Amino acid sequence: MEQTNNPTFRRLVTGIGPDGKSYLADDSRIAAGTLGNFNFWMMRRGDSQGGIETKPQAIPFYPKDGAVIFRIFRLPPSDPNLPAATWNVIASEFFASVGDPSSRADTSRHPLMHTTPTVDYIMLLDGRVSLLLDTGDPIPMQQYDVVVQRATNHTWVNTGSSPATLMAVMIGQKP
């Protein structure tokens, strides 16, 4: 990741030419798109090669059934002094912007609790994050810990004082 005020990630995409030889099909920088996500790639059902996504900001928040999205997302540090009403406004705006306010199933533990119509592979790359589920204590994660998130109600809580970076591969499932 390029370390600036507006970080970017380099994406290298390979291809196979008409001669059957591998080549570099794309070499580009990916900047933060919608909601601060760095959308690297999306593959739709039946697309064995995936298509070069020239506009990563156009990638939806959740993939449709059988589609796959690969992204990095960053969580800002939590503000423990933020009033509950402000949290609720932030959460409402967030879920309205992803186009699926119905993903907020049970927010009794945290305003950002949600379900996704996906199976996700999430890895903590840096920072301090806890996974919060419907039951049990928040689960602290360490660098490179992986969560297989299977369409369950959850949220990610940044427990550190700086942004946390996570990698996600999201596979769309029928709701």
Short mmCIF file of the C-alpha atoms (twelve columns), coordinates in Angstrom:
data_MODEL
# 
_entry.id   MODEL 
# 
loop_
_atom_site.group_PDB 
_atom_site.id 
_atom_site.type_symbol 
_atom_site.label_atom_id 
_atom_site.label_alt_id 
_atom_site.label_comp_id 
_atom_site.label_asym_id 
_atom_site.label_seq_id 
_atom_site.Cartn_x 
_atom_site.Cartn_y 
_atom_site.Cartn_z 
_atom_site.pdbx_PDB_model_num 
ATOM 1   C CA . MET A 1   0.000   0.000   0.000   1 
ATOM 2   C CA . GLU A 2   1.251   3.439   -0.873  1 
ATOM 3   C CA . GLN A 3   1.407   5.429   2.389   1 
ATOM 4   C CA . THR A 4   -0.067  8.881   1.713   1 
ATOM 5   C CA . ASN A 5   -3.102  10.825  2.889   1 
ATOM 6   C CA . ASN A 6   -4.992  9.051   0.085   1 
ATOM 7   C CA . PRO A 7   -3.570  5.513   0.142   1 
ATOM 8   C CA . THR A 8   -3.714  3.328   -2.945  1 
ATOM 9   C CA . PHE A 9   -2.925  -0.299  -3.626  1 
ATOM 10  C CA . ARG A 10  -1.246  -1.670  -6.725  1 
ATOM 11  C CA . ARG A 11  -3.248  -4.285  -8.650  1 
ATOM 12  C CA . LEU A 12  -1.495  -6.559  -11.148 1 
ATOM 13  C CA . VAL A 13  -3.756  -8.672  -13.363 1 
ATOM 14  C CA . THR A 14  -2.450  -11.490 -15.540 1 
ATOM 15  C CA . GLY A 15  -3.948  -12.797 -18.753 1 
ATOM 16  C CA . ILE A 16  -3.446  -15.447 -21.403 1 
ATOM 17  C CA . GLY A 17  -2.801  -14.201 -24.927 1 
ATOM 18  C CA . PRO A 18  -3.988  -15.768 -28.186 1 
ATOM 19  C CA . ASP A 19  -0.637  -17.589 -28.341 1 
ATOM 20  C CA . GLY A 20  -1.351  -19.274 -24.973 1 
ATOM 21  C CA . LYS A 21  1.373   -17.268 -23.231 1 
ATOM 22  C CA . SER A 22  0.827   -15.422 -19.962 1 
ATOM 23  C CA . TYR A 23  1.197   -11.659 -19.909 1 
ATOM 24  C CA . LEU A 24  0.477   -8.647  -17.690 1 
ATOM 25  C CA . ALA A 25  -3.014  -7.483  -18.708 1 
ATOM 26  C CA . ASP A 26  -3.322  -4.603  -16.225 1 
ATOM 27  C CA . ASP A 27  -1.083  -2.694  -13.819 1 
ATOM 28  C CA . SER A 28  -2.978  0.006   -11.971 1 
ATOM 29  C CA . ARG A 29  -3.382  1.779   -8.641  1 
ATOM 30  C CA . ILE A 30  -6.666  1.263   -6.785  1 
ATOM 31  C CA . ALA A 31  -7.855  4.163   -4.646  1 
ATOM 32  C CA . ALA A 32  -10.578 4.094   -2.024  1 
ATOM 33  C CA . GLY A 33  -14.019 3.953   -3.574  1 
ATOM 34  C CA . THR A 34  -17.483 3.952   -2.101  1 
ATOM 35  C CA . LEU A 35  -17.479 3.817   1.710   1 
ATOM 36  C CA . GLY A 36  -13.666 3.734   1.778   1 
ATOM 37  C CA . ASN A 37  -13.459 0.244   0.263   1 
ATOM 38  C CA . PHE A 38  -10.586 -0.625  -2.037  1 
ATOM 39  C CA . ASN A 39  -12.349 -2.811  -4.607  1 
ATOM 40  C CA . PHE A 40  -9.797  -4.919  -6.475  1 
ATOM 41  C CA . TRP A 41  -11.841 -7.393  -8.451  1 
ATOM 42  C CA . MET A 42  -15.259 -8.791  -9.117  1 
ATOM 43  C CA . MET A 43  -16.024 -12.046 -10.876 1 
ATOM 44  C CA . ARG A 44  -19.534 -12.972 -11.914 1 
ATOM 45  C CA . ARG A 45  -21.029 -16.483 -11.953 1 
ATOM 46  C CA . GLY A 46  -19.787 -18.442 -14.957 1 
ATOM 47  C CA . ASP A 47  -16.923 -16.032 -15.668 1 
ATOM 48  C CA . SER A 48  -13.850 -18.233 -15.272 1 
ATOM 49  C CA . GLN A 49  -11.337 -15.459 -16.036 1 
ATOM 50  C CA . GLY A 50  -13.088 -12.513 -14.418 1 
ATOM 51  C CA . GLY A 51  -13.189 -9.242  -16.286 1 
ATOM 52  C CA . ILE A 52  -10.898 -6.307  -15.683 1 
ATOM 53  C CA . GLU A 53  -13.024 -3.902  -13.665 1 
ATOM 54  C CA . THR A 54  -12.020 -0.512  -14.970 1 
ATOM 55  C CA . LYS A 55  -14.136 1.336   -12.414 1 
ATOM 56  C CA . PRO A 56  -13.602 -0.315  -9.004  1 
ATOM 57  C CA . GLN A 57  -15.995 2.233   -7.447  1 
ATOM 58  C CA . ALA A 58  -18.784 0.635   -9.527  1 
ATOM 59  C CA . ILE A 59  -18.429 -2.700  -7.722  1 
ATOM 60  C CA . PRO A 60  -21.495 -3.220  -5.472  1 
ATOM 61  C CA . PHE A 61  -21.157 -3.649  -1.729  1 
ATOM 62  C CA . TYR A 62  -22.520 -7.219  -1.753  1 
ATOM 63  C CA . PRO A 63  -21.960 -9.626  -4.654  1 
ATOM 64  C CA . LYS A 64  -24.978 -11.307 -6.224  1 
ATOM 65  C CA . ASP A 65  -25.475 -15.073 -5.944  1 
ATOM 66  C CA . GLY A 66  -22.396 -16.820 -7.319  1 
ATOM 67  C CA . ALA A 67  -20.384 -13.632 -7.838  1 
ATOM 68  C CA . VAL A 68  -17.157 -12.893 -5.938  1 
ATOM 69  C CA . ILE A 69  -15.734 -9.575  -4.726  1 
ATOM 70  C CA . PHE A 70  -12.164 -9.084  -3.500  1 
ATOM 71  C CA . ARG A 71  -11.532 -5.917  -1.488  1 
ATOM 72  C CA . ILE A 72  -9.644  -4.234  1.323   1 
ATOM 73  C CA . PHE A 73  -11.629 -2.228  3.863   1 
ATOM 74  C CA . ARG A 74  -10.459 0.111   6.590   1 
ATOM 75  C CA . LEU A 75  -12.170 0.734   9.913   1 
ATOM 76  C CA . PRO A 76  -11.636 4.054   11.655  1 
ATOM 77  C CA . PRO A 77  -11.007 3.991   15.405  1 
ATOM 78  C CA . SER A 78  -14.181 3.922   17.483  1 
ATOM 79  C CA . ASP A 79  -15.111 6.951   19.519  1 
ATOM 80  C CA . PRO A 80  -16.354 5.704   22.922  1 
ATOM 81  C CA . ASN A 81  -17.868 9.146   23.624  1 
ATOM 82  C CA . LEU A 82  -20.110 9.096   20.545  1 
ATOM 83  C CA . PRO A 83  -23.772 9.307   21.648  1 
ATOM 84  C CA . ALA A 84  -26.073 6.397   20.732  1 
ATOM 85  C CA . ALA A 85  -28.212 8.693   18.554  1 
ATOM 86  C CA . THR A 86  -25.146 9.624   16.471  1 
ATOM 87  C CA . TRP A 87  -24.205 5.938   16.089  1 
ATOM 88  C CA . ASN A 88  -27.726 5.219   14.843  1 
ATOM 89  C CA . VAL A 89  -27.507 8.016   12.250  1 
ATOM 90  C CA . ILE A 90  -24.103 6.742   11.057  1 
ATOM 91  C CA . ALA A 91  -25.436 3.190   10.789  1 
ATOM 92  C CA . SER A 92  -28.619 4.254   8.968   1 
ATOM 93  C CA . GLU A 93  -26.630 6.300   6.451   1 
ATOM 94  C CA . PHE A 94  -24.147 3.458   5.949   1 
ATOM 95  C CA . PHE A 95  -26.789 0.795   5.225   1 
ATOM 96  C CA . ALA A 96  -28.812 3.149   3.020   1 
ATOM 97  C CA . SER A 97  -25.649 3.844   0.993   1 
ATOM 98  C CA . VAL A 98  -24.915 0.126   0.436   1 
ATOM 99  C CA . GLY A 99  -28.438 -0.248  -0.927  1 
ATOM 100 C CA . ASP A 100 -29.635 -2.769  1.632   1 
ATOM 101 C CA . PRO A 101 -31.067 -1.319  4.849   1 
ATOM 102 C CA . SER A 102 -32.712 -4.730  5.454   1 
ATOM 103 C CA . SER A 103 -29.294 -6.220  6.305   1 
ATOM 104 C CA . ARG A 104 -29.713 -4.697  9.765   1 
ATOM 105 C CA . ALA A 105 -31.346 -7.684  11.444  1 
ATOM 106 C CA . ASP A 106 -30.714 -7.242  15.172  1 
ATOM 107 C CA . THR A 107 -28.786 -4.170  16.264  1 
ATOM 108 C CA . SER A 108 -29.350 -4.585  19.993  1 
ATOM 109 C CA . ARG A 109 -25.616 -5.194  20.653  1 
ATOM 110 C CA . HIS A 110 -24.246 -2.546  18.264  1 
ATOM 111 C CA . PRO A 111 -25.810 -0.149  15.713  1 
ATOM 112 C CA . LEU A 112 -23.609 -1.536  12.910  1 
ATOM 113 C CA . MET A 113 -24.605 -5.199  13.405  1 
ATOM 114 C CA . HIS A 114 -25.667 -6.677  10.060  1 
ATOM 115 C CA . THR A 115 -26.027 -9.815  7.984   1 
ATOM 116 C CA . THR A 116 -24.817 -10.257 4.420   1 
ATOM 117 C CA . PRO A 117 -26.080 -12.609 1.698   1 
ATOM 118 C CA . THR A 118 -22.513 -13.881 1.416   1 
ATOM 119 C CA . VAL A 119 -19.868 -16.216 2.721   1 
ATOM 120 C CA . ASP A 120 -16.833 -14.062 3.489   1 
ATOM 121 C CA . TYR A 121 -13.193 -14.786 4.139   1 
ATOM 122 C CA . ILE A 122 -11.871 -11.869 6.208   1 
ATOM 123 C CA . MET A 123 -8.247  -11.386 7.312   1 
ATOM 124 C CA . LEU A 124 -7.008  -8.687  9.676   1 
ATOM 125 C CA . LEU A 125 -3.920  -7.147  8.064   1 
ATOM 126 C CA . ASP A 126 -3.154  -4.493  10.661  1 
ATOM 127 C CA . GLY A 127 -4.705  -2.681  13.582  1 
ATOM 128 C CA . ARG A 128 -6.816  -3.875  16.502  1 
ATOM 129 C CA . VAL A 129 -10.254 -5.302  15.760  1 
ATOM 130 C CA . SER A 130 -12.809 -7.421  17.578  1 
ATOM 131 C CA . LEU A 131 -15.563 -9.454  15.936  1 
ATOM 132 C CA . LEU A 132 -18.918 -8.946  17.638  1 
ATOM 133 C CA . LEU A 133 -21.636 -11.597 17.219  1 
ATOM 134 C CA . ASP A 134 -25.126 -11.999 18.698  1 
ATOM 135 C CA . THR A 135 -23.789 -13.991 21.661  1 
ATOM 136 C CA . GLY A 136 -20.590 -14.060 23.661  1 
ATOM 137 C CA . ASP A 137 -17.906 -11.504 24.353  1 
ATOM 138 C CA . PRO A 138 -16.300 -9.517  21.533  1 
ATOM 139 C CA . ILE A 139 -13.620 -11.721 19.941  1 
ATOM 140 C CA . PRO A 140 -10.271 -9.903  19.708  1 
ATOM 141 C CA . MET A 141 -8.364  -10.601 16.522  1 
ATOM 142 C CA . GLN A 142 -4.633  -10.543 15.969  1 
ATOM 143 C CA . GLN A 143 -2.780  -9.663  12.788  1 
ATOM 144 C CA . TYR A 144 -3.447  -12.287 10.070  1 
ATOM 145 C CA . ASP A 145 -6.317  -13.941 11.964  1 
ATOM 146 C CA . VAL A 146 -9.014  -15.105 9.543   1 
ATOM 147 C CA . VAL A 147 -12.788 -15.218 9.992   1 
ATOM 148 C CA . VAL A 148 -15.037 -17.348 7.800   1 
ATOM 149 C CA . GLN A 149 -18.206 -15.276 8.120   1 
ATOM 150 C CA . ARG A 150 -21.220 -17.332 6.980   1 
ATOM 151 C CA . ALA A 151 -24.159 -14.932 6.579   1 
ATOM 152 C CA . THR A 152 -24.381 -14.378 10.337  1 
ATOM 153 C CA . ASN A 153 -25.289 -11.208 12.214  1 
ATOM 154 C CA . HIS A 154 -22.014 -9.456  13.097  1 
ATOM 155 C CA . THR A 155 -19.994 -6.268  13.147  1 
ATOM 156 C CA . TRP A 156 -16.329 -5.303  13.293  1 
ATOM 157 C CA . VAL A 157 -15.200 -3.022  16.142  1 
ATOM 158 C CA . ASN A 158 -11.917 -1.160  15.914  1 
ATOM 159 C CA . THR A 159 -10.499 -1.330  19.453  1 
ATOM 160 C CA . GLY A 160 -7.294  0.554   18.648  1 
ATOM 161 C CA . SER A 161 -6.402  4.215   18.257  1 
ATOM 162 C CA . SER A 162 -5.617  4.098   14.518  1 
ATOM 163 C CA . PRO A 163 -7.416  2.742   11.448  1 
ATOM 164 C CA . ALA A 164 -7.489  -1.045  11.006  1 
ATOM 165 C CA . THR A 165 -7.091  -2.708  7.604   1 
ATOM 166 C CA . LEU A 166 -8.888  -5.933  6.677   1 
ATOM 167 C CA . MET A 167 -8.946  -7.992  3.474   1 
ATOM 168 C CA . ALA A 168 -12.197 -9.587  2.314   1 
ATOM 169 C CA . VAL A 169 -13.237 -12.111 -0.289  1 
ATOM 170 C CA . MET A 170 -17.050 -12.101 -0.450  1 
ATOM 171 C CA . ILE A 171 -18.978 -14.839 -2.261  1 
ATOM 172 C CA . GLY A 172 -22.627 -14.086 -3.020  1 
ATOM 173 C CA . GLN A 173 -25.216 -16.622 -1.819  1 
ATOM 174 C CA . LYS A 174 -28.954 -16.810 -2.307  1 
ATOM 175 C CA . PRO A 175 -30.626 -14.992 0.589   1 
# 
